[in-house]
PDB file of C-alpha atoms and ligand atoms in Angstrom:
ATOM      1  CA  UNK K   1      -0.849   6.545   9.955  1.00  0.00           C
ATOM      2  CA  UNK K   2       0.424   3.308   8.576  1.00  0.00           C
ATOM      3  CA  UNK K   3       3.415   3.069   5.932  1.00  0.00           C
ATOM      4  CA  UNK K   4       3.948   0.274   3.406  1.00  0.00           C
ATOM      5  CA  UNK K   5       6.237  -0.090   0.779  1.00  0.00           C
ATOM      6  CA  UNK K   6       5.195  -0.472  -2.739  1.00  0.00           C
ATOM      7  CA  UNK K   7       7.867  -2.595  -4.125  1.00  0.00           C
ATOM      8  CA  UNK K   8       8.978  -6.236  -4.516  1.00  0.00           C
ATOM      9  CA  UNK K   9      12.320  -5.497  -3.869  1.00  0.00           C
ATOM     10  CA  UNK K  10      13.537  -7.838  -1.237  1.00  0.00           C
ATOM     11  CA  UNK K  11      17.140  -5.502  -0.540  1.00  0.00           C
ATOM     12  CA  UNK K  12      14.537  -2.041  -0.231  1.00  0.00           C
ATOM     13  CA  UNK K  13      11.840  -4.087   1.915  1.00  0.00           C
ATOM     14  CA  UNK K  14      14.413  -4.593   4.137  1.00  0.00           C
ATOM     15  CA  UNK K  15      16.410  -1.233   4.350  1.00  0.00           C
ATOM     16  CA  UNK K  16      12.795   0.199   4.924  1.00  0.00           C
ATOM     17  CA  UNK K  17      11.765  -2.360   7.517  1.00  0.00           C
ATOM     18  CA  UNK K  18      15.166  -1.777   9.356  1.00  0.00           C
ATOM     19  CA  UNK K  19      14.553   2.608   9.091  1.00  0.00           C
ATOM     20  CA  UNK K  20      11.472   1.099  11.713  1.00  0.00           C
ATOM     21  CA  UNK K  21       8.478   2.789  10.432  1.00  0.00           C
ATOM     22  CA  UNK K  22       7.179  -0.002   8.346  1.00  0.00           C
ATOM     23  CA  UNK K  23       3.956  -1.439   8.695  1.00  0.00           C
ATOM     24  CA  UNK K  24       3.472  -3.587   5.183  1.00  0.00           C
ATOM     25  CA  UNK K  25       4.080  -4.054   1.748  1.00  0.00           C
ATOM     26  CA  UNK K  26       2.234  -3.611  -1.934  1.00  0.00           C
ATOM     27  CA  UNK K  27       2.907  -5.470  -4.430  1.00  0.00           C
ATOM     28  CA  UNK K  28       1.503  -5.810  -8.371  1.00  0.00           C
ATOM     29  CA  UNK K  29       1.971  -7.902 -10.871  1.00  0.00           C
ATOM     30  CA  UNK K  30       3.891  -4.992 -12.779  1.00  0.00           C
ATOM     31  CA  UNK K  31       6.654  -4.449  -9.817  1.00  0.00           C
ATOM     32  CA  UNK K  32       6.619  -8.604  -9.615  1.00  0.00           C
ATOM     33  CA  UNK K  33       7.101  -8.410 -13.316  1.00  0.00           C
ATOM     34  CA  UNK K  34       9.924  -5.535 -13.098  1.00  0.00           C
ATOM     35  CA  UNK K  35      11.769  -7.237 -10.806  1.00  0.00           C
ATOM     36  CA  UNK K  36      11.943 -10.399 -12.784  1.00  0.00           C
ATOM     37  CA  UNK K  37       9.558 -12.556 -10.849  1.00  0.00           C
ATOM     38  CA  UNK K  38       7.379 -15.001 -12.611  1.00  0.00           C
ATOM     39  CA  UNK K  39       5.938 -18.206 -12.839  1.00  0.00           C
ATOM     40  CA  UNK K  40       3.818 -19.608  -9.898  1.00  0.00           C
ATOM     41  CA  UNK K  41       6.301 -21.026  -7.345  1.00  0.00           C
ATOM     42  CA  UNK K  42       8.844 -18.369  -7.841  1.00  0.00           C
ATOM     43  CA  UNK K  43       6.042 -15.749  -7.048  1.00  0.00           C
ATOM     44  CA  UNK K  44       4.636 -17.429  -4.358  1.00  0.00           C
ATOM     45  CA  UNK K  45       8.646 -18.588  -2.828  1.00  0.00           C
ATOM     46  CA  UNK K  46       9.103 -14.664  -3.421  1.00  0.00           C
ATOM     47  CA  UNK K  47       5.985 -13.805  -1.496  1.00  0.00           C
ATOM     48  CA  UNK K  48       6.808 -16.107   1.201  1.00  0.00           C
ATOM     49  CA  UNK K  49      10.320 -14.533   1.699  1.00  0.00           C
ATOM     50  CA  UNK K  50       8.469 -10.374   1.896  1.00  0.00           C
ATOM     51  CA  UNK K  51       6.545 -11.585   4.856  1.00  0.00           C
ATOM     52  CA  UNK K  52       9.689 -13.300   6.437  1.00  0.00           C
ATOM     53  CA  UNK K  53      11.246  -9.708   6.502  1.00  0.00           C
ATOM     54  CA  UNK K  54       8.080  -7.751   8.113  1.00  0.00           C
ATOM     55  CA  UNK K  55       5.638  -8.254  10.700  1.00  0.00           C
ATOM     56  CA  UNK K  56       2.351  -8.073   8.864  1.00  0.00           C
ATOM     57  CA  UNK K  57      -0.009  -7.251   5.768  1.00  0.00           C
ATOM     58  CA  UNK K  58       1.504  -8.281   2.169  1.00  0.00           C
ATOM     59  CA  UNK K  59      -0.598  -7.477  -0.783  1.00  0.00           C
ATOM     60  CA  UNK K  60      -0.203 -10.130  -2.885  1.00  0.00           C
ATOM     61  CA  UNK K  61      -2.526  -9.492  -6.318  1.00  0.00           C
ATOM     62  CA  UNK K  62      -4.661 -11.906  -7.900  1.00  0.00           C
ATOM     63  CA  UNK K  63      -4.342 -12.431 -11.905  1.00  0.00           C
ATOM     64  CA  UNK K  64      -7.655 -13.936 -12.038  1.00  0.00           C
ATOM     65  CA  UNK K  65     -10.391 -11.833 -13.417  1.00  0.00           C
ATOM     66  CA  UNK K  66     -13.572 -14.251 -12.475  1.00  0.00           C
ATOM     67  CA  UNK K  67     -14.954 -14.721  -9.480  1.00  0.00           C
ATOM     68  CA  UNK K  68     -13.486 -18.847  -9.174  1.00  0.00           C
ATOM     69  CA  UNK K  69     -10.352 -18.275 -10.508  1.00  0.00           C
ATOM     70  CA  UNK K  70     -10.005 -15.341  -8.185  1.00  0.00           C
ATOM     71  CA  UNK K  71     -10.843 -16.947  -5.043  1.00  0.00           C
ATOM     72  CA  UNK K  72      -8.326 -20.414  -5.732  1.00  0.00           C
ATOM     73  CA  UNK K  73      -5.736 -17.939  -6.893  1.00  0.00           C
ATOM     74  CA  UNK K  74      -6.558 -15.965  -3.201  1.00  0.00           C
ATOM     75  CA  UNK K  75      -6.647 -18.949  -1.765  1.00  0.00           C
ATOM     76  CA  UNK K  76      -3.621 -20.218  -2.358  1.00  0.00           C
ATOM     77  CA  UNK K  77      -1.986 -16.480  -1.845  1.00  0.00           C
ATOM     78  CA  UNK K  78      -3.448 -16.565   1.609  1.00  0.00           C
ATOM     79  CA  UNK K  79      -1.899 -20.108   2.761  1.00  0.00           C
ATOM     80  CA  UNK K  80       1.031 -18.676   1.720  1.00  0.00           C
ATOM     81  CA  UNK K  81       1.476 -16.568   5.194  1.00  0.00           C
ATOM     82  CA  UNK K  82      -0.862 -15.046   7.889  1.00  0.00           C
ATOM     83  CA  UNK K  83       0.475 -12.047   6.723  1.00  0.00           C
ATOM     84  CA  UNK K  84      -1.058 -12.095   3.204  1.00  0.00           C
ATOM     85  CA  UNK K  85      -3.739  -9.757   2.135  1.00  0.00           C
ATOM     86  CA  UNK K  86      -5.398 -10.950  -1.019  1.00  0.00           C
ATOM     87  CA  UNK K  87      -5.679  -8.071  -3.711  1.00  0.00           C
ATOM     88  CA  UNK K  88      -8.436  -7.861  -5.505  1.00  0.00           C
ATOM     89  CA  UNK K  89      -9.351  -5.354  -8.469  1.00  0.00           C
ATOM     90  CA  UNK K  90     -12.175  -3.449  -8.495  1.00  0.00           C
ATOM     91  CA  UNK K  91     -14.236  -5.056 -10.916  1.00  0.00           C
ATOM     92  CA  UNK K  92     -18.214  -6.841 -10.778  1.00  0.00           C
ATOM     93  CA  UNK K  93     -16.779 -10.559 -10.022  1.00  0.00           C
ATOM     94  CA  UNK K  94     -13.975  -8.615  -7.892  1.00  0.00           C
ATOM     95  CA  UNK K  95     -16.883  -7.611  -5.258  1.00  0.00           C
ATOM     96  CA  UNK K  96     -17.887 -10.916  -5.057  1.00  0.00           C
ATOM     97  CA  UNK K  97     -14.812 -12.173  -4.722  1.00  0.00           C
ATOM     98  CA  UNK K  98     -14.191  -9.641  -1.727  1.00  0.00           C
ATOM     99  CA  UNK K  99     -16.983 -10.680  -0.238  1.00  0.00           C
ATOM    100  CA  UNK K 100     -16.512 -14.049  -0.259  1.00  0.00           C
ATOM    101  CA  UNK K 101     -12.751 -13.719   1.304  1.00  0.00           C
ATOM    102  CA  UNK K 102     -14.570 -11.528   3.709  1.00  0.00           C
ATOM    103  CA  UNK K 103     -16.733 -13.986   5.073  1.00  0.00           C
ATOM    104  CA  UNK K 104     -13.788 -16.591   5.428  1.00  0.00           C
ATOM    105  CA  UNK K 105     -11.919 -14.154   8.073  1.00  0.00           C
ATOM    106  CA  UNK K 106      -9.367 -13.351   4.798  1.00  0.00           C
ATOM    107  CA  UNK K 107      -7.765  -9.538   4.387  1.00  0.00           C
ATOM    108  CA  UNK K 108      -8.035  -7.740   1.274  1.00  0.00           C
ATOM    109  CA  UNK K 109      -7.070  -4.876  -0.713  1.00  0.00           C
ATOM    110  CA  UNK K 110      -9.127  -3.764  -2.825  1.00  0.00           C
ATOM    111  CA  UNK K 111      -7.256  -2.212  -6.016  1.00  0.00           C
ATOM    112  CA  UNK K 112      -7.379   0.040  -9.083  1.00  0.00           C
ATOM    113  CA  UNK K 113      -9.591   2.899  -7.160  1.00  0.00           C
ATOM    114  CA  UNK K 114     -10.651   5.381  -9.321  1.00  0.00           C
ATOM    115  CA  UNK K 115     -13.463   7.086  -8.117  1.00  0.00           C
ATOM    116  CA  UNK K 116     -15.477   7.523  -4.666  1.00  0.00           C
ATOM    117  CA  UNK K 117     -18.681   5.229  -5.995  1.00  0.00           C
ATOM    118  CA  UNK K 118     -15.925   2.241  -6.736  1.00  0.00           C
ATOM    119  CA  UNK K 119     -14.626   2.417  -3.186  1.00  0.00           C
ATOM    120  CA  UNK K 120     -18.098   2.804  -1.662  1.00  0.00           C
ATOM    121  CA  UNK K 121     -18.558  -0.536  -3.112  1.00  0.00           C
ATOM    122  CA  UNK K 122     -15.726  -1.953  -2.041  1.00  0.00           C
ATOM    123  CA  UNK K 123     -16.903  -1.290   1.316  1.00  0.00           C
ATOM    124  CA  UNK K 124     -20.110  -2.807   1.317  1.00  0.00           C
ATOM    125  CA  UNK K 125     -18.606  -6.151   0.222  1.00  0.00           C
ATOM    126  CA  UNK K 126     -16.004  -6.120   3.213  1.00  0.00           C
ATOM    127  CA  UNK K 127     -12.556  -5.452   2.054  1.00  0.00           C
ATOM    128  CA  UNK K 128     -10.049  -4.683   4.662  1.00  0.00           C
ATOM    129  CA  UNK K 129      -8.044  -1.878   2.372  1.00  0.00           C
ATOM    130  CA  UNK K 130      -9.335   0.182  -0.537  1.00  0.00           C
ATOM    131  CA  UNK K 131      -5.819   1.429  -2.837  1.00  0.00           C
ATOM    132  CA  UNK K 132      -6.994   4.603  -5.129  1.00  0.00           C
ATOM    133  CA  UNK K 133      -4.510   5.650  -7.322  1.00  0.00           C
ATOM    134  CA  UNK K 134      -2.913   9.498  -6.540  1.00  0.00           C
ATOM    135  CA  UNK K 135      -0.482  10.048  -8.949  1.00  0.00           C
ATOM    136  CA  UNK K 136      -2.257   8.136 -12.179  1.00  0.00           C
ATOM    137  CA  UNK K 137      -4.874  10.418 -11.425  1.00  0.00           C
ATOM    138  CA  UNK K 138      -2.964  13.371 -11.221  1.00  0.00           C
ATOM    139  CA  UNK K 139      -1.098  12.356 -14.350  1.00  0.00           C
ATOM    140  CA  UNK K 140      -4.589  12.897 -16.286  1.00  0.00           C
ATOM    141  CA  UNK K 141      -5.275  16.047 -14.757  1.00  0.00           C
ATOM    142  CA  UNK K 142      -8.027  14.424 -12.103  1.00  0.00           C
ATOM    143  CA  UNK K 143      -7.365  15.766  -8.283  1.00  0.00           C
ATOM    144  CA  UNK K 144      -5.773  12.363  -6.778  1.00  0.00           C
ATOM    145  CA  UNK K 145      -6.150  13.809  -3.256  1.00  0.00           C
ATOM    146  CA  UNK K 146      -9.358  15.502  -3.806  1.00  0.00           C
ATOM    147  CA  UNK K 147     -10.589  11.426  -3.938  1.00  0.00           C
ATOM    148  CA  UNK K 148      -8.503  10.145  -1.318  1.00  0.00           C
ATOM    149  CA  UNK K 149      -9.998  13.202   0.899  1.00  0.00           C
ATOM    150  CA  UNK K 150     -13.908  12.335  -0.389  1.00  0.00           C
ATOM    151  CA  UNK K 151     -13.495   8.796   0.244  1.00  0.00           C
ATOM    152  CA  UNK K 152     -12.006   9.271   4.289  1.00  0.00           C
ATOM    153  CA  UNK K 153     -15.433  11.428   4.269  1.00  0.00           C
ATOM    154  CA  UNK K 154     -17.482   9.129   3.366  1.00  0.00           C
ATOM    155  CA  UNK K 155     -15.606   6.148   5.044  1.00  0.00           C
ATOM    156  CA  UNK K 156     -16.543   8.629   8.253  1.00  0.00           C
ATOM    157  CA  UNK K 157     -20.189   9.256   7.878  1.00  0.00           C
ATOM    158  CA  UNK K 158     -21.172   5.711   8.068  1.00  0.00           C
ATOM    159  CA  UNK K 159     -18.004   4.225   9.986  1.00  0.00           C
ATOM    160  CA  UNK K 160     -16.753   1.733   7.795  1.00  0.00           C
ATOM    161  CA  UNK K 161     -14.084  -0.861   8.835  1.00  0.00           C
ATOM    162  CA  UNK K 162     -12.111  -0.340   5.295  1.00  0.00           C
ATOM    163  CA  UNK K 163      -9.394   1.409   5.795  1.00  0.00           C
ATOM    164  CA  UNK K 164      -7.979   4.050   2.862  1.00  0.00           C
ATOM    165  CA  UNK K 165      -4.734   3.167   1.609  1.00  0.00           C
ATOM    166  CA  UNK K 166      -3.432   5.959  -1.010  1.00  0.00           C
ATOM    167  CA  UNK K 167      -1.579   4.133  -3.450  1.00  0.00           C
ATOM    168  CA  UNK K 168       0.665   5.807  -6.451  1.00  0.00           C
ATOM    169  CA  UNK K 169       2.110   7.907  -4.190  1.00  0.00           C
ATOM    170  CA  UNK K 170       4.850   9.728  -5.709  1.00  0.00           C
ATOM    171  CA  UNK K 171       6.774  11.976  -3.593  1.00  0.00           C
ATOM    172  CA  UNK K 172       6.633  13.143   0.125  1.00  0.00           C
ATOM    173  CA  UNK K 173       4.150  16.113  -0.442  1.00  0.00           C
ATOM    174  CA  UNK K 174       1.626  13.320  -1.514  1.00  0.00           C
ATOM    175  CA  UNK K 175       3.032  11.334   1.615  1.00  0.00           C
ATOM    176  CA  UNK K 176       2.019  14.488   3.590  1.00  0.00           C
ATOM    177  CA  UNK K 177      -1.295  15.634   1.991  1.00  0.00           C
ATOM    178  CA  UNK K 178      -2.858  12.179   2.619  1.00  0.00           C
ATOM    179  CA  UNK K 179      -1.840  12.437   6.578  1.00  0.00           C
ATOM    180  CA  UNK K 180      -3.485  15.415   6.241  1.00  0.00           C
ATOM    181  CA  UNK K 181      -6.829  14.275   4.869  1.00  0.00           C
ATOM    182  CA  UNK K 182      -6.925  11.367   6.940  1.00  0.00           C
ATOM    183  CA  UNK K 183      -6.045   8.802   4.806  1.00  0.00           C
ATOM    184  CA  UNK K 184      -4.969   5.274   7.296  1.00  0.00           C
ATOM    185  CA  UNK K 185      -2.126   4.197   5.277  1.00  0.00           C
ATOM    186  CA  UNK K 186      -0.016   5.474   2.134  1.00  0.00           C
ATOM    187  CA  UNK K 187       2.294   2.922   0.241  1.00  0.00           C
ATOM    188  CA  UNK K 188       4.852   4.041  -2.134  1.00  0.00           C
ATOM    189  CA  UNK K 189       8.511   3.691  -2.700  1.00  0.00           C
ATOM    190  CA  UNK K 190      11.340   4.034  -0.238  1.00  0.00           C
ATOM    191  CA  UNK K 191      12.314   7.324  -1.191  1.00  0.00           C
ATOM    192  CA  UNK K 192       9.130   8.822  -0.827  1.00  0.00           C
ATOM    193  CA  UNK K 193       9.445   8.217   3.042  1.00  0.00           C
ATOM    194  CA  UNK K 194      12.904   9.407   3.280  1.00  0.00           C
ATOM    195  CA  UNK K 195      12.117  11.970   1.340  1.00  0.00           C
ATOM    196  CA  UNK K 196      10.394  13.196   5.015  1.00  0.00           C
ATOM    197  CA  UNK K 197      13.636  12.988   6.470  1.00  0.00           C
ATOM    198  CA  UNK K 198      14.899  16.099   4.251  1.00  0.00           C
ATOM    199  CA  UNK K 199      15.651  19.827   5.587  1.00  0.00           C
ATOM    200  CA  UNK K 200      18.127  21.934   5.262  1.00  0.00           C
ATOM    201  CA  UNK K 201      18.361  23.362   8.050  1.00  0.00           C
ATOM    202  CA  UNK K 202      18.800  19.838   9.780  1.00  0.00           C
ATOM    203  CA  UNK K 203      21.914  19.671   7.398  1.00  0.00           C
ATOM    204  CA  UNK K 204      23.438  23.142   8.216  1.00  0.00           C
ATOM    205  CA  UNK K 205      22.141  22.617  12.014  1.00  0.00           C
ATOM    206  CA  UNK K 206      24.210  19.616  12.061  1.00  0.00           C
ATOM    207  CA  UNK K 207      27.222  20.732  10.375  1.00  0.00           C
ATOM    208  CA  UNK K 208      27.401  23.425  12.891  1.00  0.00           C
ATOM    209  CA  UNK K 209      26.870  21.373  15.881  1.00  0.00           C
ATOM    210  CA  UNK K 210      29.576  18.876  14.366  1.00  0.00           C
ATOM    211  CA  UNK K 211      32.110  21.746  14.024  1.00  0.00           C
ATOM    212  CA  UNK K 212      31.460  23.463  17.469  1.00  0.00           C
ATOM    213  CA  UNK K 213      32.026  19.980  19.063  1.00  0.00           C
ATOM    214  CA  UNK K 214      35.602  19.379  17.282  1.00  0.00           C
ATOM    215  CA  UNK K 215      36.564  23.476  17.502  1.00  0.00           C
ATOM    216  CA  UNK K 216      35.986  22.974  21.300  1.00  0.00           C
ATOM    217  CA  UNK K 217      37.687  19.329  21.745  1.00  0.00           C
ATOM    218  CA  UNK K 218      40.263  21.273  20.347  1.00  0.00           C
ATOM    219  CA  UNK K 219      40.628  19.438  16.842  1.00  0.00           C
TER     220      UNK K 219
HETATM  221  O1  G3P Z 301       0.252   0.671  -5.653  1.00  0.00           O
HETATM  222  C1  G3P Z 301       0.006   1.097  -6.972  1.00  0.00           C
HETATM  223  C2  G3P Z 301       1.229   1.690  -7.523  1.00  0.00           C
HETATM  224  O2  G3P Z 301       2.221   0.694  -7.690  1.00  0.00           O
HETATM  225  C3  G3P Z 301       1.035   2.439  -8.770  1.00  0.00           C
HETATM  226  O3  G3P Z 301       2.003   3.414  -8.774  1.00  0.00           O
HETATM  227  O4  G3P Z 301       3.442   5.111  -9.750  1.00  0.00           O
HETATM  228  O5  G3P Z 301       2.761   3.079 -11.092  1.00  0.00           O
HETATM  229  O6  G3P Z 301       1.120   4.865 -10.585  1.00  0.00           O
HETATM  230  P1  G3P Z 301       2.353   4.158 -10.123  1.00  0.00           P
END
């Protein structure tokens, strides 16, 4: 199972790439937003400088809602780095769009997932990643994992390359579930991967061990 970090964060990409289970990053124009990132060369210097910390795969999300102005926008996103994967929202011109970066050897990530039939789509027109949305799901009262689970099924039965990466993942029981159900990759913030780290016992297993040591070194 693959873990990226949904963040643009340059100081938490790199305290998660150094913990050394990181495989890539998410970004959207709402975390580029909250951390203060605009205009077009400031996004794209601040794109450049996430793939100089990790090895591979950066979402970087188009703003473009037609089919043109999505593929020069993913375009220029993709000459940006090799490691650039061109996000893409689910919508009509988005398929073609994911299509079209498909048959010019470019990743995507296809975003905004909210239902099985969207990322069956997504499929058929080639991207590399499909992001459904846990937690904004769950905050209406739909069963996030219940779609993540439906779409590894269907992903299965007809062996589709696209690969199912959960997205609005909040905490570490999401983290969990989706390993679980199969899901390839999860992003979400730093803590939810720490958050793994956790147990009490650990804690009290380690205080004891700690104590021992010194009580016997004669401390
Ligand atoms: O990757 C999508 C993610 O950023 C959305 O998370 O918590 O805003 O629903 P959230």
């Amino acid at each position: 199972m693959k873990f990226f970090i949904d963040t643009a964060n340059l100081d938490e990409i790199r305290e998660a790439y150094e913990l050394g289970v990181l495989d890539g990053v998410t970004t959207n124009p709402s975390l580029m937003a909250k951390g203060g990132i605009s205009g077009d060369e400031k996004v794209k210097a601040h794109y450049k400088s996430i793939c100089d910390i990790v090895d591979d795969k950066v979402s970087a999300e188009v703003i473009a809602t037609d089919f043109e102005g999505m593929v020069k926008e993913g375009l220029a996103l993709a000459k940006i780095d090799d490691k650039i994967v061109v996000k893409i929202p689910i919508i009509r011109d988005g398929l073609k769009a994911l299509k079209y970066f498909h048959s010019e050897g470019i990743r995507t990530n296809c975003t905004l997932i909210f239902s099985a039939g969207q990322a069956l789509l997504a499929a058929k027109a080639g991207a590399s990643y499909v992001s459904p949305f846990i937690g904004r799901l769950d905050d209406i009262s739909y069963d996030g994992m219940e779609l993540i689970a439906q779409i590894v099924h269907i992903y299965q039965n007809y062996n589709y390359e696209t690969e199912v990466l959960a997205a609005s993942v909040r905490h570490s029981m999401h983290l969990l579930k989706c390993a679980e159900v199969g899901a390839d990759v999860v992003t979400c913030p730093l803590k939810v991967i720490t958050g793994l780290l956790k147990h009490p016992l650990t804690d009290s297993g380690l205080a004891t061990f700690l104590a021992d040591h010194a009580k016997a070194a004669g401390k």
